[in-house]
Amino acid sequence: MAVNNRIFLSSPHMSGNEQKYIQKAFDLNWIAPLGNNVDGFERELAEYNTIKDAAVVVSGTAAIHLALRLLNVKSGDIVFCSSLTFVASANPILYQEATPVFIDSEMDTWNMSPKALERALRDAKGNGKLPKAVIVVNLYGQSARIDELVDICDAYGVPVIEDAAESLGSTYKGRKSGTFGTYGVFSFNGNKIITTSGGGALVSNDKEALEKARFLATQARDPAVHYQHSELGYNYRMSNIVAGIGRGQLEILDERVQQRRAIFERYYEAFGDVEGIEFQPELENTKPNRWLTALTVDPEITGISHHEIISQLSEKNIEARPVWKPMHLQPLFDGVKYYSHEEGNSVSDYLFEYGLCLPSGSNMSNEQQDKVIDILKREFEKTVF
Ligand SMILES: *Cc1c(COP(=O)(O)O)cnc(C)c1O
């Protein structure tokens, strides 16, 4: 299974049915460009999420970029974005030569702080320049306080893009994560809960908008036999082979959610009572997919820092990582405006300073997870006693 028996943070886990869809495409010589697997994957993905339409593309990043194009984000515009995220959430803002403003997290979800968002929007209104969009991220599978965030944005008439790249299969008040904004974004990158090797999707209840997204994603070709173009487009569509992998993966998504949640439960059983350790909380009325089990380790109490834990695990060929480095701390975004949760209290700085992600792949065996748990236990015991 694993390369060199390494235990990964999150590695691809096939269902076995992917080959069936790929074979069908080969049998029909429907290798490229679009085709039955693309149509099927889009239909099945929309059905799974109970949303009207889905457009599949080459990456989650491309889907965010298309969402910004659909919302007419242009040079000089402002876009708000969660600070505690992977850089892919924010890069498309720069593709459009727009200006990002980063919003802090809150402790209950580790996601966008409604308080910070409210302050940022009030200021923006005062300055006479509201953002064209707010990109809300659902970190490690946990939904943000999406009702509160959408209500605040609605009050200012600003559309929400829900970056659900990490929360596919999670629910919020019984509804699928990624379906709450004007647009939702999923990723099928190699490390995500399901993968097509690389890929993404843009979802919406606005079918017309998604038709426009498909148009932009295929070089914005005007309906003419000769190649005519009136708008700037991209080559962003998913291939029919890649979509075949997606169809096979979608069949077992719910099983993968159960498996990742079970992995979280085992970590929680082992360390839930250890003083100085706090797992990413689960907001009530939500069911996160627990894409990655994330926790904070306070070295003042445990006697060991997350950096030391990561290197101890690394020595045993086990991959663990710090929590994402917030965007407002990235050299790329030097000088960008940032709204912390409260004056003088930046939650994402805290989470970055103490946060750790443990191996959480659905193909990790119980024995492998026990190995991780044993190493951690030994490390904590060394210092606690
Ligand atoms: C993975 C990820 C993306 C980007 O998806 P790609 O398919 O890798 O382009 C965007 N946002 C977040 C939060 C992610 O984790």
mmCIF file of C-alpha atoms and ligand atoms in Angstrom:
data_model
loop_
_atom_site.group_PDB
_atom_site.id
_atom_site.type_symbol
_atom_site.label_atom_id
_atom_site.label_comp_id
_atom_site.label_asym_id
_atom_site.label_seq_id
_atom_site.Cartn_x
_atom_site.Cartn_y
_atom_site.Cartn_z
ATOM 1 C CA MET A 1 0.000 0.000 0.000
ATOM 2 C CA ALA A 2 2.281 2.774 1.200
ATOM 3 C CA VAL A 3 5.569 3.867 -0.297
ATOM 4 C CA ASN A 4 8.367 2.505 1.992
ATOM 5 C CA ASN A 5 5.732 1.759 4.658
ATOM 6 C CA ARG A 6 5.603 5.466 5.357
ATOM 7 C CA ILE A 7 2.501 6.584 7.253
ATOM 8 C CA PHE A 8 1.161 9.604 5.427
ATOM 9 C CA LEU A 9 -0.932 12.509 6.610
ATOM 10 C CA SER A 10 -3.472 11.659 3.909
ATOM 11 C CA SER A 11 -2.878 9.582 0.811
ATOM 12 C CA PRO A 12 -5.089 8.440 -2.089
ATOM 13 C CA HIS A 13 -7.488 5.597 -1.264
ATOM 14 C CA MET A 14 -9.194 4.062 -4.272
ATOM 15 C CA SER A 15 -12.502 2.174 -4.178
ATOM 16 C CA GLY A 16 -11.625 -0.251 -6.958
ATOM 17 C CA ASN A 17 -14.494 1.021 -9.116
ATOM 18 C CA GLU A 18 -12.495 3.833 -10.691
ATOM 19 C CA GLN A 19 -11.066 1.426 -13.306
ATOM 20 C CA LYS A 20 -14.567 0.511 -14.459
ATOM 21 C CA TYR A 21 -15.357 4.090 -15.452
ATOM 22 C CA ILE A 22 -11.942 4.603 -17.012
ATOM 23 C CA GLN A 23 -12.274 1.362 -18.977
ATOM 24 C CA LYS A 24 -15.637 2.506 -20.305
ATOM 25 C CA ALA A 25 -14.049 5.700 -21.569
ATOM 26 C CA PHE A 26 -11.290 3.676 -23.249
ATOM 27 C CA ASP A 27 -13.828 1.282 -24.801
ATOM 28 C CA LEU A 28 -15.653 4.235 -26.333
ATOM 29 C CA ASN A 29 -12.347 5.979 -27.147
ATOM 30 C CA TRP A 30 -13.867 8.834 -25.177
ATOM 31 C CA ILE A 31 -10.524 9.908 -23.762
ATOM 32 C CA ALA A 32 -10.861 13.590 -24.507
ATOM 33 C CA PRO A 33 -11.949 16.225 -24.131
ATOM 34 C CA LEU A 34 -15.266 16.040 -22.318
ATOM 35 C CA GLY A 35 -17.691 13.147 -22.315
ATOM 36 C CA ASN A 36 -19.909 10.750 -20.406
ATOM 37 C CA ASN A 37 -17.774 10.595 -17.262
ATOM 38 C CA VAL A 38 -17.643 14.383 -17.001
ATOM 39 C CA ASP A 39 -21.418 14.646 -17.398
ATOM 40 C CA GLY A 40 -21.971 11.723 -15.016
ATOM 41 C CA PHE A 41 -19.578 13.038 -12.376
ATOM 42 C CA GLU A 42 -21.169 16.489 -12.494
ATOM 43 C CA ARG A 43 -24.664 15.042 -12.152
ATOM 44 C CA GLU A 44 -23.685 12.669 -9.333
ATOM 45 C CA LEU A 45 -21.744 15.331 -7.448
ATOM 46 C CA ALA A 46 -24.700 17.744 -7.628
ATOM 47 C CA GLU A 47 -27.054 14.982 -6.463
ATOM 48 C CA TYR A 48 -24.799 13.960 -3.597
ATOM 49 C CA ASN A 49 -24.676 17.542 -2.328
ATOM 50 C CA THR A 50 -28.343 18.285 -3.048
ATOM 51 C CA ILE A 51 -27.478 21.288 -5.183
ATOM 52 C CA LYS A 52 -28.690 22.147 -8.658
ATOM 53 C CA ASP A 53 -25.440 22.059 -10.600
ATOM 54 C CA ALA A 54 -21.739 21.220 -10.491
ATOM 55 C CA ALA A 55 -18.988 22.051 -12.988
ATOM 56 C CA VAL A 56 -15.854 19.913 -12.708
ATOM 57 C CA VAL A 57 -12.492 21.490 -13.445
ATOM 58 C CA VAL A 58 -8.750 20.813 -13.175
ATOM 59 C CA SER A 59 -8.387 21.965 -9.573
ATOM 60 C CA GLY A 60 -10.067 23.534 -6.586
ATOM 61 C CA THR A 61 -7.926 26.604 -7.234
ATOM 62 C CA ALA A 62 -9.389 26.884 -10.753
ATOM 63 C CA ALA A 63 -12.891 26.622 -9.277
ATOM 64 C CA ILE A 64 -12.192 29.526 -6.898
ATOM 65 C CA HIS A 65 -10.773 31.537 -9.775
ATOM 66 C CA LEU A 66 -13.918 30.912 -11.834
ATOM 67 C CA ALA A 67 -16.117 31.922 -8.880
ATOM 68 C CA LEU A 68 -14.254 35.244 -8.692
ATOM 69 C CA ARG A 69 -14.699 35.749 -12.445
ATOM 70 C CA LEU A 70 -18.431 35.017 -12.166
ATOM 71 C CA LEU A 71 -18.674 37.622 -9.390
ATOM 72 C CA ASN A 72 -16.919 40.089 -11.667
ATOM 73 C CA VAL A 73 -13.889 40.561 -9.413
ATOM 74 C CA LYS A 74 -11.478 42.840 -11.228
ATOM 75 C CA SER A 75 -8.262 44.766 -10.766
ATOM 76 C CA GLY A 76 -8.512 47.063 -7.740
ATOM 77 C CA ASP A 77 -11.469 45.234 -6.172
ATOM 78 C CA ILE A 78 -11.342 43.905 -2.615
ATOM 79 C CA VAL A 79 -11.980 40.273 -1.619
ATOM 80 C CA PHE A 80 -12.131 39.052 1.976
ATOM 81 C CA CYS A 81 -10.735 35.608 2.763
ATOM 82 C CA SER A 82 -10.121 33.397 5.816
ATOM 83 C CA SER A 83 -6.534 33.849 6.960
ATOM 84 C CA LEU A 84 -6.074 30.346 8.386
ATOM 85 C CA THR A 85 -6.077 28.313 5.177
ATOM 86 C CA PHE A 86 -3.994 26.870 2.373
ATOM 87 C CA VAL A 87 -2.664 29.487 -0.044
ATOM 88 C CA ALA A 88 -4.919 28.159 -2.838
ATOM 89 C CA SER A 89 -7.906 29.908 -1.209
ATOM 90 C CA ALA A 90 -6.267 33.291 -1.697
ATOM 91 C CA ASN A 91 -4.103 33.008 -4.811
ATOM 92 C CA PRO A 92 -6.996 33.497 -7.264
ATOM 93 C CA ILE A 93 -7.613 36.925 -5.671
ATOM 94 C CA LEU A 94 -4.170 37.891 -6.953
ATOM 95 C CA TYR A 95 -4.833 36.256 -10.360
ATOM 96 C CA GLN A 96 -7.602 38.861 -10.727
ATOM 97 C CA GLU A 97 -5.257 41.626 -9.504
ATOM 98 C CA ALA A 98 -7.685 42.260 -6.670
ATOM 99 C CA THR A 99 -6.673 43.085 -3.092
ATOM 100 C CA PRO A 100 -7.193 40.484 -0.362
ATOM 101 C CA VAL A 101 -8.164 41.347 3.198
ATOM 102 C CA PHE A 102 -7.662 38.490 5.655
ATOM 103 C CA ILE A 103 -10.098 37.596 8.408
ATOM 104 C CA ASP A 104 -9.121 35.730 11.574
ATOM 105 C CA SER A 105 -10.580 32.526 13.023
ATOM 106 C CA GLU A 106 -12.537 31.889 16.215
ATOM 107 C CA MET A 107 -11.756 29.083 18.685
ATOM 108 C CA ASP A 108 -15.089 27.209 18.383
ATOM 109 C CA THR A 109 -14.524 26.101 14.773
ATOM 110 C CA TRP A 110 -11.015 27.368 13.936
ATOM 111 C CA ASN A 111 -12.806 29.050 11.016
ATOM 112 C CA MET A 112 -13.749 32.619 10.111
ATOM 113 C CA SER A 113 -14.683 34.748 13.108
ATOM 114 C CA PRO A 114 -18.108 36.391 12.641
ATOM 115 C CA LYS A 115 -16.933 39.171 14.965
ATOM 116 C CA ALA A 116 -13.875 39.940 12.854
ATOM 117 C CA LEU A 117 -15.909 39.736 9.646
ATOM 118 C CA GLU A 118 -18.491 42.147 11.012
ATOM 119 C CA ARG A 119 -15.784 44.662 11.963
ATOM 120 C CA ALA A 120 -14.092 44.351 8.581
ATOM 121 C CA LEU A 121 -17.359 44.877 6.683
ATOM 122 C CA ARG A 122 -18.323 47.850 8.828
ATOM 123 C CA ASP A 123 -14.939 49.458 8.094
ATOM 124 C CA ALA A 124 -15.199 48.643 4.397
ATOM 125 C CA LYS A 125 -18.624 50.261 4.219
ATOM 126 C CA GLY A 126 -17.299 53.296 6.088
ATOM 127 C CA ASN A 127 -14.525 53.555 3.518
ATOM 128 C CA GLY A 128 -17.100 53.378 0.733
ATOM 129 C CA LYS A 129 -15.620 50.191 -0.719
ATOM 130 C CA LEU A 130 -17.228 46.868 0.136
ATOM 131 C CA PRO A 131 -15.558 43.609 -0.950
ATOM 132 C CA LYS A 132 -16.832 41.918 -4.106
ATOM 133 C CA ALA A 133 -16.829 38.549 -2.321
ATOM 134 C CA VAL A 134 -15.999 36.808 0.962
ATOM 135 C CA ILE A 135 -14.175 33.455 0.728
ATOM 136 C CA VAL A 136 -15.076 31.338 3.768
ATOM 137 C CA VAL A 137 -12.949 28.221 4.388
ATOM 138 C CA ASN A 138 -14.059 25.068 6.249
ATOM 139 C CA LEU A 139 -10.802 23.956 7.791
ATOM 140 C CA TYR A 140 -9.900 20.251 8.098
ATOM 141 C CA GLY A 141 -13.521 19.356 7.328
ATOM 142 C CA GLN A 142 -15.181 21.427 10.064
ATOM 143 C CA SER A 143 -17.815 23.831 8.773
ATOM 144 C CA ALA A 144 -17.475 27.475 9.714
ATOM 145 C CA ARG A 145 -20.402 29.183 11.502
ATOM 146 C CA ILE A 146 -21.842 29.516 8.040
ATOM 147 C CA ASP A 147 -25.348 30.782 8.956
ATOM 148 C CA GLU A 148 -23.898 33.674 10.972
ATOM 149 C CA LEU A 149 -21.321 34.478 8.302
ATOM 150 C CA VAL A 150 -23.851 34.404 5.445
ATOM 151 C CA ASP A 151 -26.288 36.561 7.455
ATOM 152 C CA ILE A 152 -23.603 39.181 8.024
ATOM 153 C CA CYS A 153 -22.630 39.152 4.342
ATOM 154 C CA ASP A 154 -26.295 39.344 3.292
ATOM 155 C CA ALA A 155 -26.748 42.419 5.459
ATOM 156 C CA TYR A 156 -24.042 44.119 3.401
ATOM 157 C CA GLY A 157 -25.104 42.548 0.089
ATOM 158 C CA VAL A 158 -21.777 40.744 -0.351
ATOM 159 C CA PRO A 159 -21.760 37.231 -1.911
ATOM 160 C CA VAL A 160 -20.066 34.279 -0.198
ATOM 161 C CA ILE A 161 -17.789 31.720 -1.833
ATOM 162 C CA GLU A 162 -17.618 28.643 0.370
ATOM 163 C CA ASP A 163 -14.198 27.007 0.068
ATOM 164 C CA ALA A 164 -15.233 23.458 0.947
ATOM 165 C CA ALA A 165 -12.081 21.898 -0.522
ATOM 166 C CA GLU A 166 -11.478 20.162 2.816
ATOM 167 C CA SER A 167 -15.092 19.594 3.871
ATOM 168 C CA LEU A 168 -16.625 17.490 1.103
ATOM 169 C CA GLY A 169 -19.092 15.093 2.755
ATOM 170 C CA SER A 170 -19.388 17.145 5.958
ATOM 171 C CA THR A 171 -22.741 18.542 7.017
ATOM 172 C CA TYR A 172 -23.981 21.696 8.709
ATOM 173 C CA LYS A 173 -27.475 21.507 10.235
ATOM 174 C CA GLY A 174 -28.074 18.435 8.105
ATOM 175 C CA ARG A 175 -27.172 20.145 4.838
ATOM 176 C CA LYS A 176 -24.039 19.368 2.856
ATOM 177 C CA SER A 177 -21.027 21.598 3.405
ATOM 178 C CA GLY A 178 -20.191 23.698 0.342
ATOM 179 C CA THR A 179 -23.799 24.499 -0.554
ATOM 180 C CA PHE A 180 -24.336 27.624 1.540
ATOM 181 C CA GLY A 181 -22.704 30.375 -0.460
ATOM 182 C CA THR A 182 -23.461 31.799 -3.884
ATOM 183 C CA TYR A 183 -20.765 29.362 -4.997
ATOM 184 C CA GLY A 184 -19.146 26.374 -3.366
ATOM 185 C CA VAL A 185 -15.765 24.871 -4.175
ATOM 186 C CA PHE A 186 -14.474 21.301 -3.810
ATOM 187 C CA SER A 187 -11.036 19.836 -4.460
ATOM 188 C CA PHE A 188 -10.025 16.347 -5.577
ATOM 189 C CA ASN A 189 -6.324 16.915 -5.087
ATOM 190 C CA GLY A 190 -4.260 13.866 -4.087
ATOM 191 C CA ASN A 191 -4.405 14.508 -0.348
ATOM 192 C CA LYS A 192 -8.137 15.281 -0.059
ATOM 193 C CA ILE A 193 -10.822 12.939 1.322
ATOM 194 C CA ILE A 194 -11.499 11.675 -2.199
ATOM 195 C CA THR A 195 -9.180 12.323 -5.118
ATOM 196 C CA THR A 196 -9.096 12.215 -8.887
ATOM 197 C CA SER A 197 -5.273 12.642 -8.750
ATOM 198 C CA GLY A 198 -6.024 16.318 -9.316
ATOM 199 C CA GLY A 199 -9.270 18.160 -9.871
ATOM 200 C CA GLY A 200 -11.931 20.389 -8.451
ATOM 201 C CA ALA A 201 -15.545 21.466 -8.748
ATOM 202 C CA LEU A 202 -17.611 24.607 -8.624
ATOM 203 C CA VAL A 203 -21.173 24.103 -7.346
ATOM 204 C CA SER A 204 -24.183 26.401 -7.269
ATOM 205 C CA ASN A 205 -27.948 26.550 -7.460
ATOM 206 C CA ASP A 206 -27.516 29.072 -10.271
ATOM 207 C CA LYS A 207 -27.405 26.848 -13.365
ATOM 208 C CA GLU A 208 -26.939 29.775 -15.706
ATOM 209 C CA ALA A 209 -23.863 30.920 -13.802
ATOM 210 C CA LEU A 210 -22.357 27.449 -13.996
ATOM 211 C CA GLU A 211 -22.972 27.394 -17.761
ATOM 212 C CA LYS A 212 -20.949 30.583 -17.858
ATOM 213 C CA ALA A 213 -18.257 28.891 -15.749
ATOM 214 C CA ARG A 214 -18.054 26.010 -18.259
ATOM 215 C CA PHE A 215 -17.758 28.561 -21.062
ATOM 216 C CA LEU A 216 -14.914 30.405 -19.306
ATOM 217 C CA ALA A 217 -13.240 27.079 -18.514
ATOM 218 C CA THR A 218 -13.115 26.097 -22.208
ATOM 219 C CA GLN A 219 -11.293 29.196 -23.527
ATOM 220 C CA ALA A 220 -14.505 31.262 -23.696
ATOM 221 C CA ARG A 221 -15.255 30.122 -27.221
ATOM 222 C CA ASP A 222 -18.154 31.946 -28.834
ATOM 223 C CA PRO A 223 -20.767 29.762 -30.547
ATOM 224 C CA ALA A 224 -19.265 29.851 -34.053
ATOM 225 C CA VAL A 225 -17.633 27.136 -36.191
ATOM 226 C CA HIS A 226 -14.544 29.245 -36.605
ATOM 227 C CA TYR A 227 -12.697 29.939 -33.372
ATOM 228 C CA GLN A 228 -13.998 33.246 -32.106
ATOM 229 C CA HIS A 229 -13.404 34.794 -28.688
ATOM 230 C CA SER A 230 -14.849 37.928 -27.112
ATOM 231 C CA GLU A 231 -13.754 37.271 -23.534
ATOM 232 C CA LEU A 232 -10.693 35.993 -21.703
ATOM 233 C CA GLY A 233 -11.036 32.276 -20.952
ATOM 234 C CA TYR A 234 -9.044 29.417 -19.464
ATOM 235 C CA ASN A 235 -8.304 25.772 -20.142
ATOM 236 C CA TYR A 236 -9.764 24.548 -16.867
ATOM 237 C CA ARG A 237 -12.101 21.653 -17.712
ATOM 238 C CA MET A 238 -11.626 18.222 -16.166
ATOM 239 C CA SER A 239 -10.817 15.409 -18.592
ATOM 240 C CA ASN A 240 -13.114 12.447 -19.141
ATOM 241 C CA ILE A 241 -10.528 10.017 -17.711
ATOM 242 C CA VAL A 242 -10.031 12.038 -14.550
ATOM 243 C CA ALA A 243 -13.804 12.356 -14.114
ATOM 244 C CA GLY A 244 -13.987 8.544 -14.275
ATOM 245 C CA ILE A 245 -11.765 8.347 -11.190
ATOM 246 C CA GLY A 246 -14.074 10.869 -9.530
ATOM 247 C CA ARG A 247 -17.175 8.751 -10.174
ATOM 248 C CA GLY A 248 -15.530 5.722 -8.584
ATOM 249 C CA GLN A 249 -14.420 7.816 -5.609
ATOM 250 C CA LEU A 250 -17.792 9.465 -5.047
ATOM 251 C CA GLU A 251 -19.381 6.022 -4.598
ATOM 252 C CA ILE A 252 -17.419 5.519 -1.365
ATOM 253 C CA LEU A 253 -17.279 9.098 -0.059
ATOM 254 C CA ASP A 254 -19.663 8.428 2.848
ATOM 255 C CA GLU A 255 -17.589 5.407 3.840
ATOM 256 C CA ARG A 256 -14.443 7.574 3.786
ATOM 257 C CA VAL A 257 -16.160 10.129 6.049
ATOM 258 C CA GLN A 258 -16.971 7.346 8.535
ATOM 259 C CA GLN A 259 -13.397 6.054 8.386
ATOM 260 C CA ARG A 260 -11.839 9.481 8.971
ATOM 261 C CA ARG A 261 -14.218 10.151 11.828
ATOM 262 C CA ALA A 262 -13.302 6.775 13.350
ATOM 263 C CA ILE A 263 -9.614 7.695 13.135
ATOM 264 C CA PHE A 264 -10.369 10.953 14.937
ATOM 265 C CA GLU A 265 -12.281 9.006 17.626
ATOM 266 C CA ARG A 266 -9.301 6.731 18.282
ATOM 267 C CA TYR A 267 -6.961 9.706 18.684
ATOM 268 C CA TYR A 268 -9.527 11.379 20.902
ATOM 269 C CA GLU A 269 -9.847 8.288 23.088
ATOM 270 C CA ALA A 270 -6.076 8.178 23.498
ATOM 271 C CA PHE A 271 -5.421 11.869 24.158
ATOM 272 C CA GLY A 272 -8.749 13.562 24.875
ATOM 273 C CA ASP A 273 -7.938 13.664 28.600
ATOM 274 C CA VAL A 274 -4.316 14.748 28.315
ATOM 275 C CA GLU A 275 -3.879 18.167 29.849
ATOM 276 C CA GLY A 276 -2.535 20.760 27.451
ATOM 277 C CA ILE A 277 -4.037 19.056 24.408
ATOM 278 C CA GLU A 278 -7.151 20.432 22.699
ATOM 279 C CA PHE A 279 -8.667 18.835 19.614
ATOM 280 C CA GLN A 280 -10.300 21.010 16.958
ATOM 281 C CA PRO A 281 -13.827 21.340 18.364
ATOM 282 C CA GLU A 282 -16.944 20.058 16.655
ATOM 283 C CA LEU A 283 -19.578 22.777 16.379
ATOM 284 C CA GLU A 284 -23.043 21.622 17.451
ATOM 285 C CA ASN A 285 -25.358 20.611 14.603
ATOM 286 C CA THR A 286 -22.409 19.880 12.363
ATOM 287 C CA LYS A 287 -20.823 16.611 11.297
ATOM 288 C CA PRO A 288 -17.300 17.273 10.059
ATOM 289 C CA ASN A 289 -15.594 14.711 7.838
ATOM 290 C CA ARG A 290 -12.459 15.019 10.033
ATOM 291 C CA TRP A 291 -10.341 15.132 6.876
ATOM 292 C CA LEU A 292 -7.385 15.691 9.189
ATOM 293 C CA THR A 293 -7.367 15.253 12.947
ATOM 294 C CA ALA A 294 -6.008 18.548 14.230
ATOM 295 C CA LEU A 295 -5.159 19.567 17.780
ATOM 296 C CA THR A 296 -3.187 22.103 19.749
ATOM 297 C CA VAL A 297 -0.361 21.139 22.066
ATOM 298 C CA ASP A 298 0.606 23.593 24.790
ATOM 299 C CA PRO A 299 4.269 22.849 25.591
ATOM 300 C CA GLU A 300 4.032 24.770 28.886
ATOM 301 C CA ILE A 301 1.733 22.012 30.120
ATOM 302 C CA THR A 302 2.740 18.937 28.110
ATOM 303 C CA GLY A 303 6.460 19.730 28.179
ATOM 304 C CA ILE A 304 6.768 19.006 24.477
ATOM 305 C CA SER A 305 6.085 21.225 21.489
ATOM 306 C CA HIS A 306 4.322 20.223 18.302
ATOM 307 C CA HIS A 307 7.627 20.765 16.462
ATOM 308 C CA GLU A 308 9.288 18.108 18.607
ATOM 309 C CA ILE A 309 6.341 15.768 18.063
ATOM 310 C CA ILE A 310 6.576 16.236 14.302
ATOM 311 C CA SER A 311 10.299 15.441 14.296
ATOM 312 C CA GLN A 312 9.855 12.427 16.594
ATOM 313 C CA LEU A 313 7.235 11.023 14.220
ATOM 314 C CA SER A 314 9.337 11.886 11.194
ATOM 315 C CA GLU A 315 12.194 9.788 12.574
ATOM 316 C CA LYS A 316 9.817 6.820 12.525
ATOM 317 C CA ASN A 317 8.809 7.566 8.926
ATOM 318 C CA ILE A 318 5.476 9.079 9.941
ATOM 319 C CA GLU A 319 4.209 12.308 8.424
ATOM 320 C CA ALA A 320 2.643 14.966 10.657
ATOM 321 C CA ARG A 321 2.385 18.698 10.009
ATOM 322 C CA PRO A 322 1.795 21.997 11.715
ATOM 323 C CA VAL A 323 -1.534 23.705 11.117
ATOM 324 C CA TRP A 324 -1.580 25.910 7.972
ATOM 325 C CA LYS A 325 0.501 29.044 8.273
ATOM 326 C CA PRO A 326 -2.037 31.914 8.214
ATOM 327 C CA MET A 327 -2.099 34.066 5.095
ATOM 328 C CA HIS A 328 -1.496 37.295 6.999
ATOM 329 C CA LEU A 329 1.874 35.866 8.110
ATOM 330 C CA GLN A 330 2.953 34.828 4.596
ATOM 331 C CA PRO A 331 5.704 36.794 2.840
ATOM 332 C CA LEU A 332 3.533 36.696 -0.314
ATOM 333 C CA PHE A 333 0.894 38.777 1.459
ATOM 334 C CA ASP A 334 3.210 41.118 3.305
ATOM 335 C CA GLY A 335 1.407 44.351 4.177
ATOM 336 C CA VAL A 336 -2.081 43.000 3.499
ATOM 337 C CA LYS A 337 -4.851 44.173 5.806
ATOM 338 C CA TYR A 338 -5.889 41.735 8.547
ATOM 339 C CA TYR A 339 -8.757 41.658 11.036
ATOM 340 C CA SER A 340 -8.080 39.631 14.172
ATOM 341 C CA HIS A 341 -10.881 38.020 16.189
ATOM 342 C CA GLU A 342 -10.548 40.726 18.842
ATOM 343 C CA GLU A 343 -8.188 43.635 19.233
ATOM 344 C CA GLY A 344 -4.914 42.111 20.400
ATOM 345 C CA ASN A 345 -6.189 38.519 20.124
ATOM 346 C CA SER A 346 -5.297 36.740 16.897
ATOM 347 C CA VAL A 347 -6.730 33.228 17.096
ATOM 348 C CA SER A 348 -5.052 32.000 13.906
ATOM 349 C CA ASP A 349 -1.631 33.064 15.251
ATOM 350 C CA TYR A 350 -2.317 30.945 18.324
ATOM 351 C CA LEU A 351 -3.486 27.947 16.267
ATOM 352 C CA PHE A 352 -0.430 28.188 14.045
ATOM 353 C CA GLU A 353 1.885 28.426 17.033
ATOM 354 C CA TYR A 354 0.481 25.304 18.748
ATOM 355 C CA GLY A 355 -1.468 23.422 16.075
ATOM 356 C CA LEU A 356 -0.655 19.949 14.801
ATOM 357 C CA CYS A 357 -2.229 17.654 12.167
ATOM 358 C CA LEU A 358 -1.893 13.914 12.688
ATOM 359 C CA PRO A 359 -1.892 11.164 10.043
ATOM 360 C CA SER A 360 -5.568 10.731 9.144
ATOM 361 C CA GLY A 361 -5.743 8.767 5.895
ATOM 362 C CA SER A 362 -8.692 6.387 5.531
ATOM 363 C CA ASN A 363 -6.273 3.686 4.342
ATOM 364 C CA MET A 364 -4.219 3.831 7.543
ATOM 365 C CA SER A 365 -4.578 0.511 9.391
ATOM 366 C CA ASN A 366 -5.391 0.239 13.103
ATOM 367 C CA GLU A 367 -1.866 -1.109 13.641
ATOM 368 C CA GLN A 368 -0.399 1.926 11.932
ATOM 369 C CA GLN A 369 -2.516 4.286 13.981
ATOM 370 C CA ASP A 370 -1.537 2.411 17.173
ATOM 371 C CA LYS A 371 2.086 2.977 16.227
ATOM 372 C CA VAL A 372 1.454 6.728 15.970
ATOM 373 C CA ILE A 373 -0.470 6.724 19.256
ATOM 374 C CA ASP A 374 2.241 4.738 21.071
ATOM 375 C CA ILE A 375 4.975 7.114 19.959
ATOM 376 C CA LEU A 376 2.941 10.109 21.079
ATOM 377 C CA LYS A 377 2.084 8.485 24.411
ATOM 378 C CA ARG A 378 5.752 7.806 25.086
ATOM 379 C CA GLU A 379 6.611 11.412 24.274
ATOM 380 C CA PHE A 380 3.947 12.792 26.597
ATOM 381 C CA GLU A 381 4.794 10.343 29.402
ATOM 382 C CA LYS A 382 8.462 11.289 29.228
ATOM 383 C CA THR A 383 7.581 14.839 30.093
ATOM 384 C CA VAL A 384 4.362 14.648 32.095
ATOM 385 C CA PHE A 385 5.747 12.231 34.667
HETATM 386 C C1 LIG B 1 -6.707 21.822 -1.355
HETATM 387 C C2 LIG B 1 -7.291 23.147 -1.089
HETATM 388 C C3 LIG B 1 -7.612 24.051 -2.118
HETATM 389 C C4 LIG B 1 -7.170 23.891 -3.531
HETATM 390 O O1 LIG B 1 -7.485 22.784 -4.188
HETATM 391 P P1 LIG B 1 -6.560 22.258 -5.380
HETATM 392 O O2 LIG B 1 -7.435 21.245 -5.999
HETATM 393 O O3 LIG B 1 -5.315 21.694 -4.775
HETATM 394 O O4 LIG B 1 -6.288 23.405 -6.301
HETATM 395 C C5 LIG B 1 -8.262 25.220 -1.796
HETATM 396 N N1 LIG B 1 -8.567 25.531 -0.533
HETATM 397 C C6 LIG B 1 -8.260 24.708 0.485
HETATM 398 C C7 LIG B 1 -8.664 25.122 1.855
HETATM 399 C C8 LIG B 1 -7.595 23.509 0.255
HETATM 400 O O5 LIG B 1 -7.262 22.730 1.284
#
